[in-house]
Short mmCIF file of C-alpha atoms in Angstrom, two decimals:
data_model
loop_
_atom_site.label_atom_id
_atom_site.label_comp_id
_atom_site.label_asym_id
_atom_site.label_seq_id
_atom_site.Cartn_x
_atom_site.Cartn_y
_atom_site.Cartn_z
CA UNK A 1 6.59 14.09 -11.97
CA UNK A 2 9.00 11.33 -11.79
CA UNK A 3 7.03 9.39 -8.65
CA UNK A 4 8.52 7.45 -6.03
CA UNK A 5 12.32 6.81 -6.46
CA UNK A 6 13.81 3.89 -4.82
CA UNK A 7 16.98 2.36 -4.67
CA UNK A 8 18.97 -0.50 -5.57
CA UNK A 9 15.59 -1.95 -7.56
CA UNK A 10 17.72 -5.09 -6.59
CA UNK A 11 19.88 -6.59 -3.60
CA UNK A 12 21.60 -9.43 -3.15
CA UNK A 13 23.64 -9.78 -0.14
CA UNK A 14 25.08 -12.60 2.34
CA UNK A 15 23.96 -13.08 5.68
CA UNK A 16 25.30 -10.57 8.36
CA UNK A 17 26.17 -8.08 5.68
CA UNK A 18 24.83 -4.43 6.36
CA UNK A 19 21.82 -3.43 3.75
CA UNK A 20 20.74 0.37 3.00
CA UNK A 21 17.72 0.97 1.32
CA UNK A 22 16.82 4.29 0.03
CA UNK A 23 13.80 6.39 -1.34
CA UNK A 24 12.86 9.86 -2.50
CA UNK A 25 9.77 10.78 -2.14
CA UNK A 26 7.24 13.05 -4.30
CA UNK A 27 8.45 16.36 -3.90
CA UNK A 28 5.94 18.19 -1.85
CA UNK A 29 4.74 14.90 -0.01
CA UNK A 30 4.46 15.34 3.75
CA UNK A 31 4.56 11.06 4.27
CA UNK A 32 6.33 8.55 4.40
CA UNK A 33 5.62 4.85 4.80
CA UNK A 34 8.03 1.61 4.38
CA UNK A 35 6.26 -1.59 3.49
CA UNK A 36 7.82 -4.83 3.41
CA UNK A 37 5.97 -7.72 1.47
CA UNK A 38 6.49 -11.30 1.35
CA UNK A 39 4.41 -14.59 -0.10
CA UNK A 40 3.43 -15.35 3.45
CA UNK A 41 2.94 -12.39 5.27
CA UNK A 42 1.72 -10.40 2.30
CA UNK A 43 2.38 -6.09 2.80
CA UNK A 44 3.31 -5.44 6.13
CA UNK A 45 3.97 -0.91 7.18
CA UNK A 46 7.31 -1.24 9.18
CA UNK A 47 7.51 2.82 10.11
CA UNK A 48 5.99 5.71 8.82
CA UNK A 49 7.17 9.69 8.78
CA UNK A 50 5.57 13.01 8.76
CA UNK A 51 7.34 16.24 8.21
CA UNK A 52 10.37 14.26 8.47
CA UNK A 53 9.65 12.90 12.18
CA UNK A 54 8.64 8.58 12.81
CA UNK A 55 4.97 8.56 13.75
CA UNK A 56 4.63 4.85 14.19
CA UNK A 57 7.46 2.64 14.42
CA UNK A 58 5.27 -0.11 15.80
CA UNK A 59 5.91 -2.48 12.44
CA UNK A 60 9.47 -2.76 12.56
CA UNK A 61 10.04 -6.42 12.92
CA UNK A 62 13.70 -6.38 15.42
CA UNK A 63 16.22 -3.87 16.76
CA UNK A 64 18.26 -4.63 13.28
CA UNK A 65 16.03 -2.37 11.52
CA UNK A 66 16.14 1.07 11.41
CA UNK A 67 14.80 3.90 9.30
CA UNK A 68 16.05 7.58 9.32
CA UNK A 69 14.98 10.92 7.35
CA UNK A 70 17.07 13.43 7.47
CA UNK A 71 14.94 16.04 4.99
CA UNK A 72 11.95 15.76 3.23
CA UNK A 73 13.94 14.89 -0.10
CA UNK A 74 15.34 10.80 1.51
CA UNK A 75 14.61 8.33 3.44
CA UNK A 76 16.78 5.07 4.38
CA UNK A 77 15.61 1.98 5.59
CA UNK A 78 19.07 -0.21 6.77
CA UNK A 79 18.98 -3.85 8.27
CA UNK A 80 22.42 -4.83 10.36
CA UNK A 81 22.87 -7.31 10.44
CA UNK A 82 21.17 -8.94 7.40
CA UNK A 83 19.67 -12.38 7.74
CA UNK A 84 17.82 -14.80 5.44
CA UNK A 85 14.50 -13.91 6.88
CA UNK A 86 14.75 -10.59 5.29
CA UNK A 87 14.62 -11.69 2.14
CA UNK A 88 11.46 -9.35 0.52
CA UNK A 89 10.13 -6.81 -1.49
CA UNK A 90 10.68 -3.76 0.46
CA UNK A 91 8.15 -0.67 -1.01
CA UNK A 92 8.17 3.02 -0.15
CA UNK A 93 5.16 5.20 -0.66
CA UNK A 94 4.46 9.00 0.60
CA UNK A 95 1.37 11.03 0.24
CA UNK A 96 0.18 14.64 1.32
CA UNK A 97 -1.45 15.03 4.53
CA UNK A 98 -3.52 18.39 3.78
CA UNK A 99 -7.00 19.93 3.69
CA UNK A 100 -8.79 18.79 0.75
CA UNK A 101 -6.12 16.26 -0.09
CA UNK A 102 -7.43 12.20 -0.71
CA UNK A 103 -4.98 10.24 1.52
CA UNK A 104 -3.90 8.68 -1.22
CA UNK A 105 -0.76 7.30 -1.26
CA UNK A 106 2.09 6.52 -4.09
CA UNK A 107 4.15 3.72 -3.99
CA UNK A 108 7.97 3.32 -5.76
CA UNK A 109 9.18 0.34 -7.65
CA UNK A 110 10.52 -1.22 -4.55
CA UNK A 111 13.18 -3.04 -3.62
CA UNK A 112 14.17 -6.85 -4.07
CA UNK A 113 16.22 -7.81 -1.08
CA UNK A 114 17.92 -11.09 -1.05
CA UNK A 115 19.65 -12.69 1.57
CA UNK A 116 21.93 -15.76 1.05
CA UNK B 1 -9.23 0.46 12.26
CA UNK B 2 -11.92 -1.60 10.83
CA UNK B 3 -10.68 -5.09 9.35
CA UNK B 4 -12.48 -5.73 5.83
CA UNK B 5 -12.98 -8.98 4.34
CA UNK B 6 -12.55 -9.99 0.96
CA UNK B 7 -13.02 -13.05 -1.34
CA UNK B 8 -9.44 -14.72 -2.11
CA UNK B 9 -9.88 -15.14 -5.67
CA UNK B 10 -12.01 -14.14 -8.12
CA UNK B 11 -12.46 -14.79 -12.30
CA UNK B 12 -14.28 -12.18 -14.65
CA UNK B 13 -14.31 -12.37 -18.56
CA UNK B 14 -12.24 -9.62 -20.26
CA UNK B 15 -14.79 -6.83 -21.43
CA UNK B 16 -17.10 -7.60 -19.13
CA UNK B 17 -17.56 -5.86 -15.58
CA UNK B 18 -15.95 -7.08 -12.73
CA UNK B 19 -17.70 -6.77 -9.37
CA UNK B 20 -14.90 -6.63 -6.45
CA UNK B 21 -17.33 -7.47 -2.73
CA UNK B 22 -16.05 -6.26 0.15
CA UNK B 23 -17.47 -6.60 3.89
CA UNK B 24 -16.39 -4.07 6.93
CA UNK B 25 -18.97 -4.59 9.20
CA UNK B 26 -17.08 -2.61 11.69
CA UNK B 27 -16.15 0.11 10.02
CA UNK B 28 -16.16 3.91 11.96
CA UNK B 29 -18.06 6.86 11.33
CA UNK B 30 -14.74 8.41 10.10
CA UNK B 31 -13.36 5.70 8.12
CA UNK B 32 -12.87 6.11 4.25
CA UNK B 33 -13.32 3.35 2.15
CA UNK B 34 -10.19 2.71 -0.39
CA UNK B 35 -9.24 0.40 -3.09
CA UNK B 36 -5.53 -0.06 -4.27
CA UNK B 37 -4.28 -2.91 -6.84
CA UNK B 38 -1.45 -4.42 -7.04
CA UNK B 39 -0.32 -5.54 -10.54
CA UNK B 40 2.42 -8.14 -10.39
CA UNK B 41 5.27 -7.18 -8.83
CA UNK B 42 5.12 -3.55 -9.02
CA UNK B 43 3.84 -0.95 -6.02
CA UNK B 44 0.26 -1.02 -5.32
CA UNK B 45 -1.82 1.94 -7.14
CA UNK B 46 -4.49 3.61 -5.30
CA UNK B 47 -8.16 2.78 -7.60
CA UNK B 48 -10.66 4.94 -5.43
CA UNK B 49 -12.53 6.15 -2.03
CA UNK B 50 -15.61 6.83 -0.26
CA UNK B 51 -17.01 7.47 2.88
CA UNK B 52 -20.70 6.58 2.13
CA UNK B 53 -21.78 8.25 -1.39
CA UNK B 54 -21.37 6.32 -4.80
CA UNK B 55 -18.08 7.66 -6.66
CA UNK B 56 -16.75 6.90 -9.58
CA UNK B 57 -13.07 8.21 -11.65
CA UNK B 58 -11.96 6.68 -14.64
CA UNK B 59 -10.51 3.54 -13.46
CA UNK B 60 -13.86 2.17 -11.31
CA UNK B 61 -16.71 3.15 -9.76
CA UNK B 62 -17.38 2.10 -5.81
CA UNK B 63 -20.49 1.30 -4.35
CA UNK B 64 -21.32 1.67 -0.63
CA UNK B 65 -24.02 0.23 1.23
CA UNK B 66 -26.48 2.39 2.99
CA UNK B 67 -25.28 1.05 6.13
CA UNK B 68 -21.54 0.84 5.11
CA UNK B 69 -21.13 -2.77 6.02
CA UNK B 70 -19.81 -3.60 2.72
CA UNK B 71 -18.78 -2.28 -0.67
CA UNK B 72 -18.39 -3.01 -4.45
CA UNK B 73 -15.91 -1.75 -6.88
CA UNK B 74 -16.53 -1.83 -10.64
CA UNK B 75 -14.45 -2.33 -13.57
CA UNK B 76 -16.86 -1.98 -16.22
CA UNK B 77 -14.77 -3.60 -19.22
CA UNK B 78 -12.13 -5.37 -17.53
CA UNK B 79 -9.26 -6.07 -19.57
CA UNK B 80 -5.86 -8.20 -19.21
CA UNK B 81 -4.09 -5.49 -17.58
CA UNK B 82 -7.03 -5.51 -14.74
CA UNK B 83 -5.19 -8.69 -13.54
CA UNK B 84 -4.14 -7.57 -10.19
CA UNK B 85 -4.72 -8.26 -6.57
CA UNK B 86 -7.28 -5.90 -5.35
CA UNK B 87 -7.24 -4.21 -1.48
CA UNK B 88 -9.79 -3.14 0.02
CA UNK B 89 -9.17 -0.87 3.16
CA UNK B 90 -10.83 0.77 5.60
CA UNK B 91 -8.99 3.87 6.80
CA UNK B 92 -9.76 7.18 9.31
CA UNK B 93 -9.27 10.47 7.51
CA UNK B 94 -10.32 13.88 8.79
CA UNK B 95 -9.23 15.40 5.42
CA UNK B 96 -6.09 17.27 7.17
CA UNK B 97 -4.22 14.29 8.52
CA UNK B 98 -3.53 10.78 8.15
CA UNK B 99 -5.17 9.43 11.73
CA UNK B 100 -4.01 5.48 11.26
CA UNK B 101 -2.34 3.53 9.36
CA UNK B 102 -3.04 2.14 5.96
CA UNK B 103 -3.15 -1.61 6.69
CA UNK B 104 -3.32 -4.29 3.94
CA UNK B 105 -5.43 -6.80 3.60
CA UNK B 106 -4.54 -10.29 1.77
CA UNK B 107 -7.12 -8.85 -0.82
CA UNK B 108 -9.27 -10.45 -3.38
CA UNK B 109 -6.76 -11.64 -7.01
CA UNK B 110 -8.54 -11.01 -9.73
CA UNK B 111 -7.91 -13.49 -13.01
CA UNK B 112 -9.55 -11.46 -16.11
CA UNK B 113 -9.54 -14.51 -18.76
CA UNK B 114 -9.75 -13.68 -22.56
#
């Protein structure tokens, strides 16, 4: 089981520029959830999926982010325009929602976004 | 969902047990208890749950209170590698469907010293 794949591991990007983040989740996995996590805010959910559709969107910090998923294979998260603020650790995680299952969920490498 | 509370920072001797507190005074009939860690700079890695029975797997055991006010999770040896910031979340699940959001905490950072 190769886990939670995400992509670039790292980012760095000027101000203004268009960013595309991207995950695969655990075959099989019904959920989806973007984290972002900085020093001072610590792990904040931005969205989260299930079967492919946004549940909650409620975390998603401006109208410059967005988060799509087409099939149950990818997600993207993309900022446009990028600013310095954005700068963070950006995780991905999905999980199963079924009878029996534990809720727990699985987390990818992340990714380092940095904004000049 | 309930909000938990958890000491900022915490120190344990490698090998011996550490003993994580956490308080959710508030916490619903339906909410699970969960742990995740968070090793240092990778993804955070689910530990262990409850809802209000002792469990234990082979990375900890938890603890619940009678009342579930508050909980404990174990390490019994902790080693260097247990050096991690340690979540503690209180989260609703009817065992068919993720009702809420998994919200994290500022946790408790754990310093096992040799």
């Amino acid at each position: 089981d190769a886990g939670v794949i995400q992509s670039p591991r790292h980012e760095v990007t000027e101000m203004g520029q268009e960013v595309t983040l991207r995950c695969k989740p655990i075959s099989g996995h019904n959920s989806l959830f973007w984290y972002r996590q900085t020093m001072m805010r610590g792990l904040e959910l931005l969205i989260y999926f299930n079967n492919n559709v946004p549940i909650d969107d409620s975390g998603m910090p401006e109208d410059r982010f967005s988060a799509k998923m087409p099939n149950a294979s990818f997600s993207t998260l993309k900022i446009q325009p990028s600013e310095p603020r954005d700068s963070a650790v950006y995780f991905c995680a999905s999980s199963m929602d079924s009878v029996g299952y534990t809720g727990e969920l699985f987390f990818g490498e992340g990714s380092r976004l940095t904004v000049l | 969902d309930a909000k938990t509370t958890q000491p900022p920072s915490m120190d344990c001797a490698e090998g011996r047990a550490a003993n994580l507190p956490c308080n959710h005074s508030t916490i619903s009939g339906n909410e699970y208890v969960y742990w995740y860690r968070q090793i240092h700079s990778q993804g955070p890695q689910y530990i262990i749950h409850g809802l209000k029975n002792n469990e234990t797997n082979e990375m900890a055991s938890l603890i619940i209170t009678e009342d579930r006010k508050s909980s404990t999770l174990i390490l019994p040896h902790a080693t260097l590698r247990d050096t991690a910031v340690y979540y503690c979340i209180a989260w609703p699940w009817e065992g068919s469907s993720n009702t809420g959001k998994l919200i994290f905490g500022q946790g408790t950072t754990l310093q096992v010293k040799p």
